[in-house]
XYZ file of N, CA and C in Angstrom:
666
model
N 89.463 90.724 103.954
C 90.551 90.955 105.088
C 89.752 91.163 106.768
N 90.111 90.769 107.102
C 89.599 91.499 109.053
C 91.246 91.496 109.585
N 90.798 93.523 110.138
C 92.430 93.646 110.141
C 91.924 94.501 111.963
N 92.511 94.320 112.674
C 93.204 94.613 113.511
C 93.567 96.282 113.928
N 93.498 97.289 114.013
C 94.625 98.623 113.988
C 94.144 99.087 115.437
N 95.183 99.534 116.303
C 95.405 100.233 117.192
C 96.643 101.192 117.111
N 95.763 102.508 118.250
C 96.346 103.421 117.936
C 95.785 104.706 116.601
N 93.930 103.318 116.279
C 93.692 104.281 115.306
C 93.095 105.938 115.007
N 93.953 106.111 115.854
C 93.278 107.530 116.533
C 94.602 108.612 115.652
N 95.300 107.888 115.913
C 97.049 108.655 115.827
C 97.000 108.882 114.599
N 97.981 109.624 114.195
C 98.763 110.148 112.752
C 99.043 109.481 112.079
N 99.429 108.004 112.922
C 99.743 107.388 111.515
C 98.768 105.845 111.210
N 98.337 105.571 112.762
C 97.331 104.659 112.938
C 95.439 104.850 112.123
N 95.733 106.139 111.890
C 94.663 106.904 110.807
C 95.032 106.694 109.372
N 95.845 107.050 108.895
C 96.473 106.913 107.485
C 95.966 105.276 107.398
N 96.525 104.290 108.004
C 96.903 102.808 108.311
C 95.452 102.247 107.526
N 93.891 103.250 108.187
C 93.041 102.620 108.877
C 92.291 103.421 107.139
N 92.515 104.697 107.204
C 91.853 105.409 105.775
C 92.719 104.412 104.103
N 93.181 104.039 104.322
C 94.437 102.878 103.559
C 93.521 101.582 102.843
N 93.729 101.335 103.932
C 92.822 98.805 104.750
C 91.371 99.390 104.110
N 90.336 100.970 104.519
C 88.772 100.843 104.359
C 88.748 101.014 103.165
N 89.618 101.676 102.474
C 89.802 101.748 100.705
C 89.950 100.629 99.992
N 90.460 99.567 100.328
C 90.201 98.439 99.860
C 89.804 97.487 99.906
N 88.883 97.872 101.119
C 87.010 96.997 100.603
C 87.869 95.880 102.213
N 89.112 96.561 103.154
C 89.316 95.146 104.192
C 88.108 95.883 105.143
N 88.226 94.780 106.563
C 87.089 95.146 107.445
C 87.880 95.688 109.071
N 88.242 96.484 109.576
C 88.525 97.231 110.380
C 88.227 97.315 111.256
N 89.096 96.755 112.631
C 88.529 96.755 114.025
C 89.935 97.593 114.538
N 88.801 99.062 114.736
C 90.100 100.261 115.795
C 90.127 100.385 116.681
N 90.969 99.798 117.257
C 91.332 100.515 118.429
C 91.899 101.929 118.823
N 91.027 103.126 119.835
C 91.309 104.346 119.619
C 91.752 104.522 120.983
N 92.463 105.558 121.453
C 93.372 105.838 123.136
C 91.590 107.168 123.266
N 92.177 108.453 122.306
C 90.808 108.918 123.171
C 89.120 108.612 123.043
N 88.679 108.701 123.151
C 86.939 108.879 123.539
C 86.047 110.115 121.922
N 87.007 110.854 122.340
C 86.452 111.814 122.460
C 86.545 112.025 120.333
N 87.509 110.760 119.760
C 87.616 110.646 118.929
C 86.822 109.597 118.417
N 86.603 108.511 119.071
C 85.676 107.919 118.391
C 84.337 108.396 117.606
N 83.986 107.550 116.264
C 82.473 108.359 115.673
C 81.806 107.036 115.593
N 81.170 106.965 114.893
C 80.134 106.441 114.585
C 80.307 104.767 113.632
N 80.096 103.775 114.219
C 81.194 102.606 113.960
C 79.841 102.353 112.752
N 80.545 101.988 111.164
C 79.705 100.776 110.307
C 80.011 99.420 110.362
N 79.335 98.517 109.117
C 79.272 97.221 108.811
C 81.303 96.370 108.789
N 81.605 98.335 108.307
C 83.462 98.122 108.358
C 84.018 98.202 108.871
N 83.634 99.488 109.792
C 84.572 99.586 110.844
C 84.343 99.343 112.409
N 84.845 98.998 112.678
C 84.016 98.786 114.627
C 84.868 99.395 115.417
N 84.977 99.922 116.130
C 85.499 101.135 117.055
C 85.298 100.840 118.356
N 86.705 101.124 119.562
C 86.653 100.487 120.868
C 87.781 101.350 121.644
N 87.729 102.100 122.315
C 88.135 102.896 123.524
C 88.973 101.527 124.158
N 90.481 101.953 124.335
C 91.050 100.966 125.304
C 91.825 100.966 125.435
N 93.202 100.775 126.715
C 93.606 100.805 127.419
C 94.693 100.128 127.073
N 95.754 99.711 125.872
C 96.157 99.187 125.856
C 97.610 98.419 126.804
N 97.611 99.377 127.877
C 99.207 99.127 128.617
C 98.093 98.201 129.752
N 97.127 97.565 129.916
C 96.456 96.737 130.359
C 95.912 95.372 129.993
N 96.476 94.409 130.498
C 97.166 93.626 129.421
C 95.179 92.990 129.425
N 95.123 93.196 131.073
C 93.167 92.663 131.295
C 92.713 92.933 129.464
N 92.469 94.787 129.532
C 92.211 95.276 128.763
C 92.438 94.489 127.121
N 93.896 94.731 126.541
C 93.768 94.047 125.821
C 93.183 93.475 125.343
N 93.288 92.047 125.670
C 92.923 90.951 126.143
C 91.085 90.670 125.208
N 90.411 91.728 126.177
C 88.856 92.270 125.532
C 88.846 92.717 124.645
N 90.146 93.347 124.191
C 89.694 94.159 123.250
C 89.940 93.046 121.819
N 91.041 92.043 121.946
C 91.056 90.976 121.027
C 89.739 90.369 120.768
N 88.898 89.611 122.183
C 88.125 89.150 122.392
C 86.762 89.714 121.256
N 86.719 90.798 121.757
C 85.715 91.552 121.245
C 85.605 91.875 119.329
N 86.960 91.944 119.345
C 87.304 92.051 117.601
C 86.736 90.839 117.298
N 87.717 89.628 117.688
C 86.949 88.228 116.983
C 84.890 88.260 117.372
N 84.767 88.284 118.010
C 82.932 88.547 118.731
C 82.964 89.454 117.024
N 83.359 90.170 116.663
C 82.399 91.412 115.584
C 82.529 91.107 114.703
N 83.836 90.272 114.053
C 84.263 90.406 112.671
C 84.527 88.619 112.569
N 85.048 88.084 113.423
C 85.752 87.080 112.860
C 86.575 86.785 113.476
N 87.623 85.614 112.629
C 88.706 85.309 112.547
C 89.669 87.045 112.518
N 90.559 87.171 112.898
C 91.278 88.660 113.281
C 93.025 88.044 111.895
N 92.457 88.574 110.925
C 93.669 87.622 110.068
C 95.016 88.859 109.841
N 95.061 89.852 110.183
C 96.389 91.359 110.031
C 95.937 92.000 111.131
N 97.474 92.370 112.154
C 96.976 93.807 112.563
C 97.949 94.525 112.985
N 97.950 95.479 112.290
C 98.532 96.635 112.385
C 99.004 97.990 113.913
N 99.935 97.498 114.716
C 99.796 97.591 115.834
C 100.598 99.212 116.144
N 100.196 100.715 116.114
C 100.748 102.084 115.542
C 101.121 102.497 116.910
N 100.478 102.601 118.295
C 100.963 102.775 119.297
C 102.419 103.405 119.871
N 102.280 104.376 120.014
C 103.795 104.678 120.541
C 103.907 106.620 121.007
N 105.664 106.449 120.653
C 106.410 107.690 121.083
C 107.217 107.645 121.322
N 107.479 109.179 121.566
C 109.247 109.485 120.955
C 109.431 109.689 122.682
N 110.630 110.270 122.688
C 111.479 110.400 123.690
C 113.150 110.262 123.717
N 113.337 111.603 123.490
C 115.227 112.060 123.108
C 116.255 111.689 124.709
N 116.975 112.292 124.284
C 117.979 111.927 125.426
C 119.291 111.244 125.220
N 120.512 110.903 125.711
C 121.480 110.088 125.905
C 121.611 109.479 127.278
N 122.788 108.806 127.879
C 123.035 108.269 128.421
C 122.696 108.753 129.426
N 122.864 109.926 129.019
C 123.389 110.684 131.017
C 121.921 111.570 131.229
N 121.218 112.172 130.535
C 120.402 112.599 130.507
C 119.125 111.946 131.088
N 118.747 110.266 131.138
C 117.646 109.698 131.215
C 118.016 108.336 132.441
N 116.633 108.668 132.621
C 116.242 107.995 134.211
C 115.945 106.566 133.943
N 116.181 105.730 134.913
C 115.820 104.356 134.746
C 113.751 104.653 134.376
N 112.957 105.377 134.677
C 112.315 105.682 134.928
C 111.702 106.373 133.546
N 112.537 106.752 133.030
C 112.445 107.003 131.415
C 112.577 106.162 130.947
N 113.241 104.923 131.119
C 113.043 104.024 130.008
C 111.680 103.343 130.170
N 111.735 102.845 131.689
C 110.538 102.574 132.018
C 109.283 102.758 131.240
N 109.371 103.768 131.704
C 108.223 105.031 130.493
C 107.620 104.517 129.321
N 109.018 104.718 128.617
C 108.914 104.008 126.707
C 108.667 102.564 127.021
N 109.128 102.130 127.646
C 108.958 100.551 127.197
C 106.880 99.954 127.373
N 106.709 100.265 128.437
C 105.484 100.763 129.050
C 104.835 101.138 127.317
N 104.740 102.702 127.352
C 104.287 102.747 125.845
C 104.471 102.317 124.294
N 105.504 101.664 124.328
C 106.228 101.521 122.759
C 105.712 99.327 123.128
N 106.616 99.018 123.447
C 106.714 97.692 123.618
C 105.244 97.065 124.265
N 104.866 97.319 125.465
C 103.913 96.911 126.637
C 102.448 96.839 125.703
N 102.308 98.204 124.995
C 100.947 98.242 124.314
C 100.908 96.995 123.156
N 102.219 96.979 122.391
C 102.095 95.812 121.399
C 102.061 94.446 121.781
N 103.191 94.490 123.358
C 102.771 92.925 123.420
C 101.414 92.044 124.015
N 100.891 93.036 125.011
C 99.329 92.896 125.263
C 98.396 92.958 124.586
N 98.722 93.348 123.352
C 97.426 92.919 121.803
C 97.867 91.487 121.717
N 99.934 91.182 121.152
C 100.138 90.032 120.126
C 100.089 89.120 121.137
N 100.104 88.609 122.093
C 99.751 87.305 122.616
C 98.656 86.641 122.754
N 97.737 87.698 122.643
C 96.037 87.017 122.032
C 95.584 86.888 121.167
N 96.797 87.840 120.472
C 95.855 87.654 119.090
C 96.845 86.281 118.733
N 98.139 86.007 118.978
C 98.914 84.316 118.341
C 97.418 83.187 118.534
N 97.050 83.611 119.942
C 96.494 83.107 119.828
C 95.029 81.887 119.572
N 94.358 83.194 118.819
C 92.947 83.072 117.558
C 93.537 83.503 116.228
N 94.600 83.968 115.557
C 94.521 84.473 114.353
C 94.784 82.790 113.275
N 94.265 82.608 112.353
C 94.703 81.779 111.699
C 96.123 82.092 111.149
N 95.745 80.682 109.970
C 97.528 80.451 109.118
C 97.363 81.534 108.633
N 98.885 81.688 107.681
C 98.824 82.875 106.501
C 98.378 84.070 107.529
N 98.370 85.071 109.093
C 97.775 85.646 109.280
C 99.420 86.611 109.073
N 99.477 88.049 108.975
C 100.519 88.766 109.623
C 100.524 90.440 110.214
N 101.319 90.287 111.547
C 101.697 91.329 112.214
C 102.811 92.070 112.234
N 102.331 93.649 111.924
C 103.089 94.694 112.031
C 103.223 95.362 113.253
N 104.709 95.880 113.248
C 104.698 96.208 114.374
C 105.975 97.945 114.058
N 105.571 98.477 114.113
C 106.196 99.821 114.634
C 107.701 99.875 114.871
N 109.055 100.123 114.162
C 110.110 99.903 114.569
C 110.312 101.292 114.963
N 111.498 101.539 114.804
C 112.599 103.009 114.899
C 113.612 103.130 113.832
N 113.965 103.657 113.222
C 115.387 103.779 112.594
C 116.903 103.653 113.493
N 116.697 104.687 114.515
C 117.581 105.010 115.812
C 118.357 103.685 115.389
N 117.374 102.632 115.843
C 118.238 101.549 116.461
C 118.224 100.571 115.325
N 119.037 100.852 114.154
C 119.930 100.296 113.077
C 120.987 100.840 113.063
N 121.219 101.700 113.929
C 122.239 102.351 114.301
C 122.893 102.945 115.573
N 124.531 102.451 116.161
C 124.296 102.868 117.502
C 124.902 104.551 117.781
N 125.184 104.361 116.441
C 125.487 106.431 117.090
C 124.429 107.304 116.155
N 122.951 106.247 115.721
C 121.930 107.329 116.127
C 121.304 106.766 117.603
N 121.185 105.494 117.779
C 120.903 105.321 119.231
C 121.254 105.820 120.446
N 122.307 106.342 120.701
C 123.409 107.014 121.467
C 122.350 108.319 121.993
N 121.834 108.690 120.831
C 120.593 109.926 121.552
C 119.245 109.712 121.518
N 118.687 108.831 121.704
C 117.301 108.469 122.447
C 117.348 107.125 122.713
N 118.124 106.655 124.299
C 118.072 105.823 124.904
C 117.086 105.211 125.229
N 116.187 105.659 125.986
C 115.104 105.082 126.724
C 113.971 105.268 124.953
N 114.038 105.381 124.697
C 113.112 105.339 123.005
C 113.962 104.045 122.363
N 115.485 104.041 122.169
C 115.282 103.194 121.536
C 115.604 101.753 122.538
N 115.753 101.921 123.118
C 115.543 100.224 123.889
C 114.961 100.037 123.933
N 113.290 101.076 123.876
C 112.267 100.257 123.995
C 111.740 99.652 122.469
N 112.125 100.065 121.727
C 112.027 99.855 120.019
C 112.507 98.942 119.808
N 113.814 98.202 120.423
C 114.861 97.180 120.331
C 114.140 96.157 120.437
N 113.462 95.953 122.066
C 112.124 95.493 122.155
C 111.560 94.488 121.244
N 111.094 96.123 120.401
C 109.410 95.538 118.775
C 110.312 94.517 117.969
N 111.525 94.963 117.861
C 112.860 94.111 116.911
C 112.403 92.858 116.874
N 113.433 92.612 118.368
C 113.102 91.449 119.387
C 111.788 90.207 119.417
N 110.888 91.464 119.617
C 109.221 90.618 119.698
C 109.130 90.347 118.241
N 109.067 90.550 116.898
C 109.149 89.579 115.365
C 109.999 88.464 115.539
N 111.399 88.999 116.266
C 112.139 87.761 115.872
C 111.705 86.332 116.387
N 111.571 86.297 117.829
C 110.980 85.683 118.365
C 109.692 84.630 117.389
N 108.591 85.697 117.921
C 107.057 85.307 116.483
C 107.467 84.938 115.243
N 108.572 85.197 114.739
C 109.102 84.098 113.345
C 109.407 83.190 113.927
N 109.996 82.764 114.967
C 110.732 81.779 114.932
C 109.783 80.901 115.523
N 109.235 80.992 116.521
C 107.938 80.672 116.805
C 106.985 79.498 116.354
N 106.031 81.096 115.379
C 105.039 80.428 114.391
C 105.311 80.513 112.973
N 106.527 80.190 112.793
C 107.020 80.220 111.699
C 105.847 78.952 111.007
N 105.951 77.865 111.487
C 104.855 76.886 111.319
C 103.498 76.753 111.080
N 102.982 77.767 112.156
C 101.576 77.891 112.076
C 101.997 79.367 110.574
N 102.337 79.662 110.035
C 102.492 80.429 108.748
C 102.157 81.597 109.094
N 102.848 82.097 110.248
C 102.108 83.629 110.467
C 103.267 84.560 111.154
N 103.346 85.408 110.781
C 104.804 86.305 109.859
C 103.922 87.641 110.772
N 105.863 88.330 111.896
C 106.317 89.591 111.784
C 106.036 90.609 110.971
N 106.438 91.617 110.875
C 107.523 92.350 110.148
C 107.540 93.742 111.592
N 108.540 94.131 111.058
C 108.536 94.905 111.823
C 108.734 96.187 110.310
N 107.981 97.623 110.466
C 107.985 98.642 109.743
C 108.748 99.508 110.034
N 109.840 99.894 109.319
C 110.765 101.091 109.899
C 110.978 101.969 108.970
N 110.452 102.985 110.144
C 110.216 104.627 109.428
C 111.172 105.313 109.962
N 111.893 106.265 108.911
C 112.483 107.572 108.722
C 111.416 108.225 110.097
N 111.893 109.915 109.771
C 110.787 110.737 110.463
C 109.364 110.729 110.032
N 108.662 110.028 110.851
C 107.243 110.649 109.878
C 106.483 112.275 109.835
N 105.981 112.358 108.695
C 105.790 113.635 108.730
C 103.871 113.799 109.091
N 104.462 114.560 110.682
C 103.067 114.502 111.409
C 102.970 116.236 111.813
N 102.156 116.249 112.505
C 102.145 117.657 112.925
C 102.956 118.351 114.660
N 103.236 117.065 114.960
C 103.680 117.316 116.687
C 105.123 116.799 115.762
N 105.474 116.076 114.583
C 107.158 116.516 114.715
C 107.695 118.152 114.065
N 105.995 118.290 113.336
C 106.736 119.562 112.361
C 107.069 120.591 113.922
N 106.146 120.345 114.232
C 106.521 121.384 115.947
C 107.695 121.787 116.465
N 108.120 119.561 116.549
C 109.092 120.060 117.499
C 109.684 119.690 116.855
N 110.501 119.339 115.093
C 111.411 120.046 114.198
C 111.353 121.375 112.889
N 110.922 122.297 113.784
C 110.265 123.011 112.735
C 111.548 123.445 112.176
N 112.568 123.681 112.461
C 113.951 123.939 111.400
C 114.254 123.017 110.260
N 113.800 121.744 110.222
C 113.737 120.454 109.529
C 113.301 120.860 107.973
N 113.449 120.064 106.849
C 112.957 120.413 105.333
C 112.039 119.490 105.788
N 110.197 119.250 106.216
C 109.448 118.792 105.791
C 109.339 117.041 104.464
N 109.924 118.193 104.051
C 109.759 116.859 102.800
C 110.790 116.257 101.733
N 111.209 116.103 103.167
C 112.381 114.829 102.901
C 112.148 114.053 104.037
N 110.607 113.946 104.717
C 110.189 113.339 105.965
C 109.449 111.831 104.923
N 109.037 110.943 105.866
C 108.481 110.043 105.257
C 106.120 110.286 105.634
N 105.774 110.774 104.892
C 104.090 110.405 104.758
C 103.743 109.796 105.791
N 102.858 109.818 106.321
C 101.825 108.422 107.173
C 100.866 107.641 105.878
N 100.425 108.395 105.172
C 100.235 107.263 104.213
C 100.958 106.758 102.915
N 102.672 106.906 103.330
C 103.571 106.116 102.311
C 103.815 104.953 103.069
N 103.740 104.907 104.388
C 103.997 103.895 105.412
C 102.418 102.981 105.202
N 101.405 102.995 104.998
C 100.162 103.163 105.345
C 100.363 102.295 104.323
N 100.573 102.199 102.774
C 100.448 101.920 101.511
C 101.315 100.538 101.120
N 102.555 100.631 102.065
C 103.823 99.785 102.223
C 102.791 98.854 102.932
N 102.440 99.022 103.759
C 102.094 97.542 104.567
C 100.828 97.123 104.351
N 99.648 98.068 103.447
C 98.617 97.584 102.522
C 99.426 96.905 101.386
N 101.173 97.291 101.018
C 101.215 95.918 99.795
C 101.690 94.583 100.507
N 102.032 94.717 101.581
C 102.702 93.203 102.823
C 101.326 92.504 103.005
N 100.550 93.364 103.130
C 99.202 92.271 103.638
C 98.935 91.226 102.279
N 98.886 92.233 100.899
C 98.182 91.473 100.386
C 99.818 90.847 99.239
N 101.000 90.486 99.932
C 101.690 89.782 99.583
C 102.450 88.702 100.884
N 101.288 88.255 101.253
C 102.182 87.224 102.403
C 103.374 86.379 101.945
N 103.947 86.071 101.125
C 104.931 85.625 100.876
C 105.859 86.561 101.051
N 105.906 87.479 101.327
C 107.435 88.818 101.488
C 107.283 88.578 102.742
N 108.123 87.916 103.661
C 109.217 87.333 104.302
C 110.152 88.507 104.953
N 110.263 89.763 104.596
C 111.382 90.561 105.357
C 111.438 90.632 106.734
N 110.898 90.695 107.114
C 110.969 91.146 108.481
C 111.075 92.645 109.370
N 112.471 93.542 108.752
C 112.255 94.376 108.475
C 112.131 95.465 107.775
N 111.748 96.286 107.103
C 110.553 96.529 106.540
C 110.885 98.544 106.040
N 111.933 98.811 105.433
C 112.037 100.166 105.359
C 111.699 101.059 105.084
N 111.268 102.045 105.611
C 109.971 103.268 104.856
C 110.817 104.964 104.969
N 111.674 104.474 104.106
C 112.342 106.340 104.666
C 111.684 107.125 103.377
N 112.416 108.775 103.452
C 111.721 109.705 102.904
C 113.043 110.081 102.393
N 112.893 111.017 101.463
C 114.346 111.578 101.077
C 115.244 111.950 102.132
N 116.073 110.851 103.088
C 117.087 111.342 103.280
C 118.404 110.779 103.258
């Protein structure tokens, strides 16, 4: 299977790349930092791209199709967190989070849908607080941006069901990454979900396209 992975040099994206490569899939990895790009090989192509730029994202999708042929899976992991209640955030904070968490996905989704064959799958990264208003109130800008991801998946599933193209929203609890450990050093890291667990879950759904749950929860011991 030919799979596009955005944020391939991030904590989650790199785990996804490693998991899927180990299973023999060909990966077209989109990187955010030039220094993270290493030598490509027959099973891994790499491209530096600013996914907040629609033209750059379109070109990346076109390059992925030229490099591997049809892309029948995409895992879009680019995003970032920001806390704060409604009294704390500004409209600029909200727009910044939408640009980072939603635009980077939408700019790929649109051209991917134009080229993906029947049976293809898209995996978007949601956020657990979106599922609870009580949690959402503490992460307003982040939560509003991630709500758009859920809506985007719903739209894809409604609009492309006849094409048998499905979108999943992967909803992790706190992911065990170095930045999260630094930001929340007083918490129990053993309770957090590992990037490798999320990657394995995505792999499972890629292997079983008949599973169309829409929302895929991947929680740690919380």
